[in-house]
Coordinates of C-alpha atoms and ligand atoms in Angstrom, one line a residue:
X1 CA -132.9 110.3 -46.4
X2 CA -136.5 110.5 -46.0
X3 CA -139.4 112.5 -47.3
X4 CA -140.9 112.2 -50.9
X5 CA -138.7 112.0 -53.8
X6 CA -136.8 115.0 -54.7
X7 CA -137.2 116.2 -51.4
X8 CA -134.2 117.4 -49.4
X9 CA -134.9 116.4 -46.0
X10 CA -132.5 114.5 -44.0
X11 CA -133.4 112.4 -41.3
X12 CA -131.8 113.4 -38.1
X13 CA -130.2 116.2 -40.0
X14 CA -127.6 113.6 -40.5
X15 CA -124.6 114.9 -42.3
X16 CA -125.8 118.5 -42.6
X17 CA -123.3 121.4 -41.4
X18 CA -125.1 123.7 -39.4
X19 CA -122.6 125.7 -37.5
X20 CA -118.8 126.9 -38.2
X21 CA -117.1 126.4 -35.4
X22 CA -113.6 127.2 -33.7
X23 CA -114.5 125.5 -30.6
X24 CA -113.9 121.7 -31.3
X25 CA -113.6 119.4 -34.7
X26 CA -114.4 115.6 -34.7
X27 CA -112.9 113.7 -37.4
X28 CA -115.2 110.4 -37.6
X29 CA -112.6 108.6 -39.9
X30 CA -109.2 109.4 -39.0
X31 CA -110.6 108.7 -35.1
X32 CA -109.6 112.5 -34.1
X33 CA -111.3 115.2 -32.0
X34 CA -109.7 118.6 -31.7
X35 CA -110.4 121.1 -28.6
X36 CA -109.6 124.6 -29.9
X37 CA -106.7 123.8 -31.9
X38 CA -105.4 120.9 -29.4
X39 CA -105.9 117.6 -30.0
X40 CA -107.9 115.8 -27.3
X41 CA -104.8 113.5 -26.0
X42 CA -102.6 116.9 -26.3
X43 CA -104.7 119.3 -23.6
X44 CA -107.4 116.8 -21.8
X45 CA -104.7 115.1 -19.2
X46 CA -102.6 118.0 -19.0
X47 CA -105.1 120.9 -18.5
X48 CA -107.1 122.1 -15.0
X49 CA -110.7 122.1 -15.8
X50 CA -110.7 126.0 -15.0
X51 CA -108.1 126.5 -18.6
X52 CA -110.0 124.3 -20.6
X53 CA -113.5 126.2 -20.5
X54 CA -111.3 129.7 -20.7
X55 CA -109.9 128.2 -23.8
X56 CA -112.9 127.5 -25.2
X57 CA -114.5 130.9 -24.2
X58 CA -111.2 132.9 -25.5
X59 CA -109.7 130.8 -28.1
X60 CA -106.5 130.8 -26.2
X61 CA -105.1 129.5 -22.9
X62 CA -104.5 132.0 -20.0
X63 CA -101.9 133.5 -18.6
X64 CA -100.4 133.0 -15.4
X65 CA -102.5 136.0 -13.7
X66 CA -105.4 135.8 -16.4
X67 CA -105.7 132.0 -15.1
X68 CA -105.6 133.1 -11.4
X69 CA -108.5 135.5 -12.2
X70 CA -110.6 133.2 -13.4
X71 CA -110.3 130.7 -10.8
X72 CA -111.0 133.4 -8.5
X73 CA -114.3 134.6 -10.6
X74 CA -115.6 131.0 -10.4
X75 CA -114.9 130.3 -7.0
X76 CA -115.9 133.5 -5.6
X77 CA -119.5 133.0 -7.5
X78 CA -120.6 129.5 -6.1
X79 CA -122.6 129.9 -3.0
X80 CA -126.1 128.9 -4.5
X81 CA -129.1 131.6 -4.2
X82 CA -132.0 131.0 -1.5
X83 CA -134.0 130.0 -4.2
X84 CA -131.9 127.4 -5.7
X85 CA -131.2 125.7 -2.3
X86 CA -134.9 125.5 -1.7
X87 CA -135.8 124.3 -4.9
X88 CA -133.4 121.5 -4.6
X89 CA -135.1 120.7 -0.3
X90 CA -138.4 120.5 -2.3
X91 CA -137.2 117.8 -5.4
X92 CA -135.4 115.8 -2.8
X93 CA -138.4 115.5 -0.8
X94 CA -140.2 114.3 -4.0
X95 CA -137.1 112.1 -4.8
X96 CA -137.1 113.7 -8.3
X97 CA -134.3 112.1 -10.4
X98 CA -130.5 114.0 -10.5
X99 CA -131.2 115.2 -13.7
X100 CA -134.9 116.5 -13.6
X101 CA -133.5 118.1 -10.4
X102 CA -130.4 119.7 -12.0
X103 CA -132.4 121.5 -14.8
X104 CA -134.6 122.7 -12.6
X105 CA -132.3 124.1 -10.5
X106 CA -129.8 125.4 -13.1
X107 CA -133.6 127.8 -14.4
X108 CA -133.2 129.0 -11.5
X109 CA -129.8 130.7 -11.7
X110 CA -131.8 133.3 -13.7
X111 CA -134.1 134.5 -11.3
X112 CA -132.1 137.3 -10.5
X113 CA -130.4 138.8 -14.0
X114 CA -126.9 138.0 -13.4
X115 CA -124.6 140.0 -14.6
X116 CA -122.3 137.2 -16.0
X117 CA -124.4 134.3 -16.8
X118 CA -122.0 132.3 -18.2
X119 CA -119.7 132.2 -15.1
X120 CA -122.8 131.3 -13.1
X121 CA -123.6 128.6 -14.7
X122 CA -120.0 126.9 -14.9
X123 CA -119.5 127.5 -11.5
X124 CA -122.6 126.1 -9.9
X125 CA -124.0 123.3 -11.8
X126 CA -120.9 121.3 -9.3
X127 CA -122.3 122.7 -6.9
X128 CA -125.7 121.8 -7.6
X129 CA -124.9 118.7 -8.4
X130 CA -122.9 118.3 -5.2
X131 CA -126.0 119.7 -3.2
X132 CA -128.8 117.6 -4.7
X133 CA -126.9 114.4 -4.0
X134 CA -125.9 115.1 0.0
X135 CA -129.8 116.0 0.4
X136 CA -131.0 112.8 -1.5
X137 CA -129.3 110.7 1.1
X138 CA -130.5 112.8 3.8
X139 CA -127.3 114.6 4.5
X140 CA -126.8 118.4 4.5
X141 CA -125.0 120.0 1.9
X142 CA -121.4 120.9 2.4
X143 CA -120.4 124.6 2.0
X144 CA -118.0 125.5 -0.5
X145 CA -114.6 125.9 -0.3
X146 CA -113.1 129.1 -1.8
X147 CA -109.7 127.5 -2.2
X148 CA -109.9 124.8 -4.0
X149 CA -110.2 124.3 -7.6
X150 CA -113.2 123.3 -9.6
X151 CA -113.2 119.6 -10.0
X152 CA -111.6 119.5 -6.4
X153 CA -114.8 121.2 -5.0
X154 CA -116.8 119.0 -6.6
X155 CA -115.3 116.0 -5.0
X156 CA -115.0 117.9 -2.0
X157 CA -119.0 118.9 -1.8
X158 CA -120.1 115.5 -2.8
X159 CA -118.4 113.8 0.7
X160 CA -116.7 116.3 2.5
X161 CA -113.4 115.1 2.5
X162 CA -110.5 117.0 0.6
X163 CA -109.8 115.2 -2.6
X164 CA -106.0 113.6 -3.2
X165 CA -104.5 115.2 -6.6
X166 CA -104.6 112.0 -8.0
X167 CA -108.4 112.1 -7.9
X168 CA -108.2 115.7 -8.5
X169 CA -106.2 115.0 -11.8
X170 CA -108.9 112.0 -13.1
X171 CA -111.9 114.1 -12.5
X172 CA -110.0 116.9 -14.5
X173 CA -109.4 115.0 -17.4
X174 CA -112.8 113.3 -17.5
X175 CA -114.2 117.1 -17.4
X176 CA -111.9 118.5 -20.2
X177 CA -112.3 115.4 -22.4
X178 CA -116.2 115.5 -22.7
X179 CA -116.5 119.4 -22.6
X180 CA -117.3 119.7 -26.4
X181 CA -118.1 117.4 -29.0
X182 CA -118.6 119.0 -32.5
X183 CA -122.1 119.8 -33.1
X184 CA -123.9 117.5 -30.9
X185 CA -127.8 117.4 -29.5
X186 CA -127.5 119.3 -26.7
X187 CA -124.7 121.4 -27.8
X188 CA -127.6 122.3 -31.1
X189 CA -130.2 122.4 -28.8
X190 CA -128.4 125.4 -26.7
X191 CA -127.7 127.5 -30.4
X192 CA -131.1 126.7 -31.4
X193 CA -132.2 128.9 -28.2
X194 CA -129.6 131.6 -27.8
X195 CA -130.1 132.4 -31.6
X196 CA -133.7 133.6 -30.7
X197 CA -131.7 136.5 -28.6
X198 CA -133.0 134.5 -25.7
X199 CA -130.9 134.4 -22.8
X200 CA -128.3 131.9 -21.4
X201 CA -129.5 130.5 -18.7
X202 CA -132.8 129.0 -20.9
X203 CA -130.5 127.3 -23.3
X204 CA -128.7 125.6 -21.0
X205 CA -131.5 124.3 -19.6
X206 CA -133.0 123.4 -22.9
X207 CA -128.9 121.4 -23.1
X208 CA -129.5 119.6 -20.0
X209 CA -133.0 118.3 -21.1
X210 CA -131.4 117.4 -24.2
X211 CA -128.5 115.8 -22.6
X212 CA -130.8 113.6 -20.2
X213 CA -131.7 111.4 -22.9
X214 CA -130.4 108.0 -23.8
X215 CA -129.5 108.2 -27.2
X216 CA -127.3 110.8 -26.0
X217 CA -126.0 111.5 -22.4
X218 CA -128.4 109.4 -20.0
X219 CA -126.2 105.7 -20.5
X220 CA -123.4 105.5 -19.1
X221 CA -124.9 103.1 -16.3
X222 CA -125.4 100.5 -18.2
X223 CA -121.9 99.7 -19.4
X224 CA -120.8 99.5 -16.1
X225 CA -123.5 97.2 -15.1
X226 CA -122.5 95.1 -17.6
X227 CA -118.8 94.4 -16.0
X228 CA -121.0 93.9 -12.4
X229 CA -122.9 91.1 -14.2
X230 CA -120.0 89.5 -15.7
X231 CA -118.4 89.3 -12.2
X232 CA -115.1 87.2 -13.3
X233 CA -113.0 86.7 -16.6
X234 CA -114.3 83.2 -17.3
X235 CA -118.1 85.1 -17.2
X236 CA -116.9 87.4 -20.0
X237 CA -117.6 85.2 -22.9
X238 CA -120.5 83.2 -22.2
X239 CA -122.3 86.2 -20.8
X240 CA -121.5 88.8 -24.0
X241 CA -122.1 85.9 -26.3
X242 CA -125.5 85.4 -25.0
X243 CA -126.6 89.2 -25.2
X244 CA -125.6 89.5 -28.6
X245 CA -127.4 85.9 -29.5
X246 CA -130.6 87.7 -28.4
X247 CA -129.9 91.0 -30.6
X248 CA -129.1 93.2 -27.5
X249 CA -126.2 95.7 -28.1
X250 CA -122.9 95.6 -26.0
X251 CA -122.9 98.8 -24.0
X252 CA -119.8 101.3 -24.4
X253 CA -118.9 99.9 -27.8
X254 CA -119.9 101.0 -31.5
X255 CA -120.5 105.3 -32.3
X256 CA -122.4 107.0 -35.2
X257 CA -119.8 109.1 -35.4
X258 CA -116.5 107.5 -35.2
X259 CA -115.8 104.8 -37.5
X260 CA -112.4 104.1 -35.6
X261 CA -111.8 104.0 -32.1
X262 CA -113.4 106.7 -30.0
X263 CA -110.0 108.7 -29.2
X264 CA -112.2 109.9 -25.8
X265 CA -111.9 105.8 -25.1
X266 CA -108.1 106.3 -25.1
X267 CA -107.2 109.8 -22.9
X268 CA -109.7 108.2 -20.3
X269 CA -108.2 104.3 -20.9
X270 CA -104.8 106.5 -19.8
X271 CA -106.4 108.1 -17.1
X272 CA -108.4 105.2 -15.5
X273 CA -105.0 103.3 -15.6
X274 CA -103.4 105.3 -13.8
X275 CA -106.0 106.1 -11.3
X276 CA -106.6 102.5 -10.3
X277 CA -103.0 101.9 -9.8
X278 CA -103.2 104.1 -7.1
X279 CA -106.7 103.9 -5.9
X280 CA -109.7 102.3 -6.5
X281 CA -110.3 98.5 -7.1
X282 CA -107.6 97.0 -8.8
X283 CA -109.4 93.6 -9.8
X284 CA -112.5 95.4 -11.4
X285 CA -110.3 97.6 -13.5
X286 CA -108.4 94.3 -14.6
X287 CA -112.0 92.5 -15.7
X288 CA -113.2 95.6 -17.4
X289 CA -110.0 95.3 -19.4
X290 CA -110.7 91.3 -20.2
X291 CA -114.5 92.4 -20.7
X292 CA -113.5 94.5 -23.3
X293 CA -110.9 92.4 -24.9
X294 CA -113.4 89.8 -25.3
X295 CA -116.0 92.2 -26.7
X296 CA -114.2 93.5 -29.2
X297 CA -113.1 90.1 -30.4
X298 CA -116.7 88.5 -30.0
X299 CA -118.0 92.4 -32.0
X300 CA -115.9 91.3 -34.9
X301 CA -117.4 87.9 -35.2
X302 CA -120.7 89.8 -34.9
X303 CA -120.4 92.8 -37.6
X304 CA -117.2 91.5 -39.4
X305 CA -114.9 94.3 -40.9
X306 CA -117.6 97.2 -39.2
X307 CA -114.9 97.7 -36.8
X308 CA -116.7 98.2 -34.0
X309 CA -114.7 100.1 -31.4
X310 CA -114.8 101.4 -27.9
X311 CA -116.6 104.3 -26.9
X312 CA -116.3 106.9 -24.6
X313 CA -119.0 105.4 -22.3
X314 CA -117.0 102.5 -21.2
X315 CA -114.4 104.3 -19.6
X316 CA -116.3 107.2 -18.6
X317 CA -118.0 104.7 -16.3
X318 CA -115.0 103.1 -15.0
X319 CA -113.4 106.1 -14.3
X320 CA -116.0 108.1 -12.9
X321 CA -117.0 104.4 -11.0
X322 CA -113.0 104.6 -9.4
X323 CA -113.7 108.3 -8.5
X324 CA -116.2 106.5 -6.0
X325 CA -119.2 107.9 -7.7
X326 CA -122.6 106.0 -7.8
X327 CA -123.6 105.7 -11.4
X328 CA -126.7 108.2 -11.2
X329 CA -124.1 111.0 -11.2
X330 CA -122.5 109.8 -14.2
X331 CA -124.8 112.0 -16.3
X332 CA -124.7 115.1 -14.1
X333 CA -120.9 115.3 -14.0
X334 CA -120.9 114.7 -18.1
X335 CA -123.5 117.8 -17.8
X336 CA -121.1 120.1 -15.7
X337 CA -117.9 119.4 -17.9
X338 CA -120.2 119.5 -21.5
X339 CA -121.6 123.0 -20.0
X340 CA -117.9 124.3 -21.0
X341 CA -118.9 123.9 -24.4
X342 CA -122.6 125.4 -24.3
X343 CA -121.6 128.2 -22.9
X344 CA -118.8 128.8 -25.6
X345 CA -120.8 127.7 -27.9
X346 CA -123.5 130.3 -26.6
X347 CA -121.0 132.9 -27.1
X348 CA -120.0 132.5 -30.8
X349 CA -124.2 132.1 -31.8
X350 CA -124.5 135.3 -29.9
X351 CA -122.1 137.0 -32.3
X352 CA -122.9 135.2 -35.5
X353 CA -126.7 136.6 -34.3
X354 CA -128.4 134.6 -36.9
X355 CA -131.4 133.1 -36.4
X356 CA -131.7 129.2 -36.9
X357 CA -134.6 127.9 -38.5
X358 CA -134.7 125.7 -40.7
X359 CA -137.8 124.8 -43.1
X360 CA -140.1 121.3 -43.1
X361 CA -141.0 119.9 -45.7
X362 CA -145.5 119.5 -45.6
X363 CA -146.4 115.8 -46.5
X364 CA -149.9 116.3 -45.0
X365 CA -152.9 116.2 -46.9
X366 CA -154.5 118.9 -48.8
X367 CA -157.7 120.5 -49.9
X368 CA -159.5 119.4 -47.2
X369 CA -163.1 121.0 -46.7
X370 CA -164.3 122.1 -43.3
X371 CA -167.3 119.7 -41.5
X372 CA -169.1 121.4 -38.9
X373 CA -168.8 119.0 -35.9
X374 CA -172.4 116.9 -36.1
X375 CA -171.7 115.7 -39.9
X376 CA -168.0 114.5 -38.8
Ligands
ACO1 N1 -123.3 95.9 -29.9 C1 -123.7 95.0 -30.8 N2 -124.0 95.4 -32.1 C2 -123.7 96.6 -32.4 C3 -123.2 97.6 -31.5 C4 -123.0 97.2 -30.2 N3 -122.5 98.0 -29.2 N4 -123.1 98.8 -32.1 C5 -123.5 98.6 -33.4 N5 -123.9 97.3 -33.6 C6 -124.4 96.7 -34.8 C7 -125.7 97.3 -35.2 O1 -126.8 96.7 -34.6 C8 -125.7 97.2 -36.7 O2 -126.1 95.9 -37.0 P1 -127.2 95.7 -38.2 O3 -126.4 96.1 -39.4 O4 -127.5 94.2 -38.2 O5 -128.3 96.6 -37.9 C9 -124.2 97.3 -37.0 O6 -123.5 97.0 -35.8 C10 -123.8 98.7 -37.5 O7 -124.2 99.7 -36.6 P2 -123.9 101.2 -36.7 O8 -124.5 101.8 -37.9 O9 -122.4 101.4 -36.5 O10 -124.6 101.8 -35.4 P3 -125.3 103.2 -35.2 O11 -124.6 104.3 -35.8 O12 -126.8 103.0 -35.7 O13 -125.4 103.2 -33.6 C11 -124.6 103.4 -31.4 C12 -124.3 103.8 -32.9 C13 -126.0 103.9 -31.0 C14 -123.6 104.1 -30.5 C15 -124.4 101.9 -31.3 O14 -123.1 101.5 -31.6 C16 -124.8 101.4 -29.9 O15 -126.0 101.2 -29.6 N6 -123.8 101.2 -29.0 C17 -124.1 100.7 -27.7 C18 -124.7 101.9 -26.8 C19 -123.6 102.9 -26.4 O16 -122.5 102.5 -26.0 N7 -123.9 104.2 -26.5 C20 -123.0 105.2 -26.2 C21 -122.4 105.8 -27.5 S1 -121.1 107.0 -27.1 C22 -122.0 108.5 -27.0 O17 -123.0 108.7 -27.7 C23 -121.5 109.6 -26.1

């Protein structure tokens, strides 16, 4: 709470409601999230990124045809326009960062009223993505392919080799697990704009600038960097005890949120398992694992009975790390599975069509009387 007595503000708007919502639930203390009616360890390792936004658009899954449909809709709409392409030449000539680069880029999908907004914007922000990163290391992009799936593309635009399913099947579950989460910032930020009547494309791009920041998509990175430093088991200890000695925070552990662990932590635990039993570097997965074993011991000594957990981040960045991904993508790909949920959630402010705005509370002064400028 903040704000003079008997005041009502809230700081952070922390526990206020300010949506109902049939597009995902997040249960802080019983450690649940629910996608639409599924739970997240139900749908996220099961579903293809292409059913999980249709679900969240619809309410229900697809059919067999209605499913073919859409795949075809998205894949048919994600050549990128002249003026997107050469937006993206000029920021990678000025080395602008992924995500400056991506919300410029995605403003530009409006330039030409497009009929399905929506669509547009699921379908390309891959493929911008995908883009921007070729041209950053001096490569030309790739072009599209129409037959593969959406997560596949992705992979395949980013290297130009045909991703193997298991790959395929990681990326997919990465994408379906973070593509809503409750009323976040971003996720507000996007209802905050499309409840003005004003137009999709704009609140994405108002989500992505939310989404940038660190307090809430930008840090990923950093828990990953963590397990680099460490370098080997025996590190684990000495090196976490020392960052919590000088007050520093371990990354990828603790949530304001979830008071248990971070159920996210567990569908991508699953999925990072079995992607690095296949692929990938088998003795970094196993020292993340001791890394977090020892955190979470050495987190209890720290803030005993807190119960300070796992979070998304840590496995989002070994997963996305075994996908072969460099870590300043990690924030871009959160931003093109998240922009399943934006969208929907785009679509149910549309038809609640009620303006958001809510009131602030004046603890200025008062009563002032005007100086002309010489007596000031
Ligand atoms: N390492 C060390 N100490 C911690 C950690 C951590 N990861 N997380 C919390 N604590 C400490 C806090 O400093 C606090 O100590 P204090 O009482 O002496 O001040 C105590 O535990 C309780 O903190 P909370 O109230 O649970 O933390 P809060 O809700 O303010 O912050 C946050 C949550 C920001 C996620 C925090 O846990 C953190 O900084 N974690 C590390 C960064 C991180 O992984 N961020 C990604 C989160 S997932 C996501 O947002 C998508």
């Amino acid at each position: 709470m903040g704000g003079s007595s008997g005041s009502s503000f809230v700081a952070g708007l922390e526990g206020v409601v300010a949506a109902e919502t049939r597009i995902s639930g997040v249960d802080g203390d019983a450690g649940a999230l629910t996608l639409a009616g599924y739970p997240v360890e139900e749908i996220s390792g099961r579903a293809s990124f292409e059913e999980m936004v249709y679900l969240l658009w619809h309410d229900e899954l697809p059919n067999t045809e209605e499913l073919a449909a859409f795949r075809g809709a998205l894949a048919g709409r994600r050549g990128l326009p002249a003026a997107t392409l050469e937006l993206l030449r000029a920021a990678g000539a000025r080395n602008v960062p992924q995500m400056d680069a991506l919300r410029m880029a995605a403003g530009t999908l409006g330039l030409d009223a497009p009929d399905d907004p929506a669509l547009d914007l699921v379908a390309r922000l891959p493929v911008i993505v995908a883009t921007y990163h070729r041209l950053l290391n001096g490569q030309e992009p790739v072009v599209p392919d129409p037959d593969l799936g959406h997560a596949a593309n992705y992979l395949y635009m980013l290297d130009g080799e045909r991703p193997g399913e298991d790959s395929v099947r990681a990326l997919e579950t990465y994408l379906n697990t973070v593509s809503d989460h409750g009323m976040n910032a971003s996720t507000f930020a996007a209802r905050v704009i499309v409840a003005t009547r004003s137009d999709l494309v704009s609140a994405i791009v108002g989500a992505i600038g939310a989404l940038k920041g660190p307090l809430h998509g930008g840090a990923p990175g950093p828990a990953l960097d963590v397990v680099f430093e460490i370098g080997e088991a025996g590190n684990a200890e000495p090196v976490l005890r020392e960052k919590l000695r000088r007050g520093e925070r371990l990354m990828g552990f603790g949530h304001r949120i979830y008071r248990v662990r971070d159920p996210r932590a567990d569908v991508l635990a699953e999925a990072a398992e079995k992607l690095f039993a296949t692929d990938g570097d088998r003795d970094l997965y196993a020292l993340a694992l001791e890394v977090e074993k020892t955190a979470l011991r050495l987190l209890e000594e720290h803030r005993p009975g807190r119960n300070l957990q796992t979070n998304v981040e840590f496995y989002t960045a070994l997963l996305l790390h075994g996908l072969g991904l460099p870590t300043d993508l990690f924030t871009p790909t959160f931003a093109i599975g998240r922009v399943a949920g934006w969208t929907a959630h785009c679509l149910e402010q549309r038809s609640e069509d009620r303006l958001i705005r809510p009131q602030s509370e004046y603890v200025g002064a008062t009563d002032r009387t005007w100086l002309p400028a010489q007596e000031r």
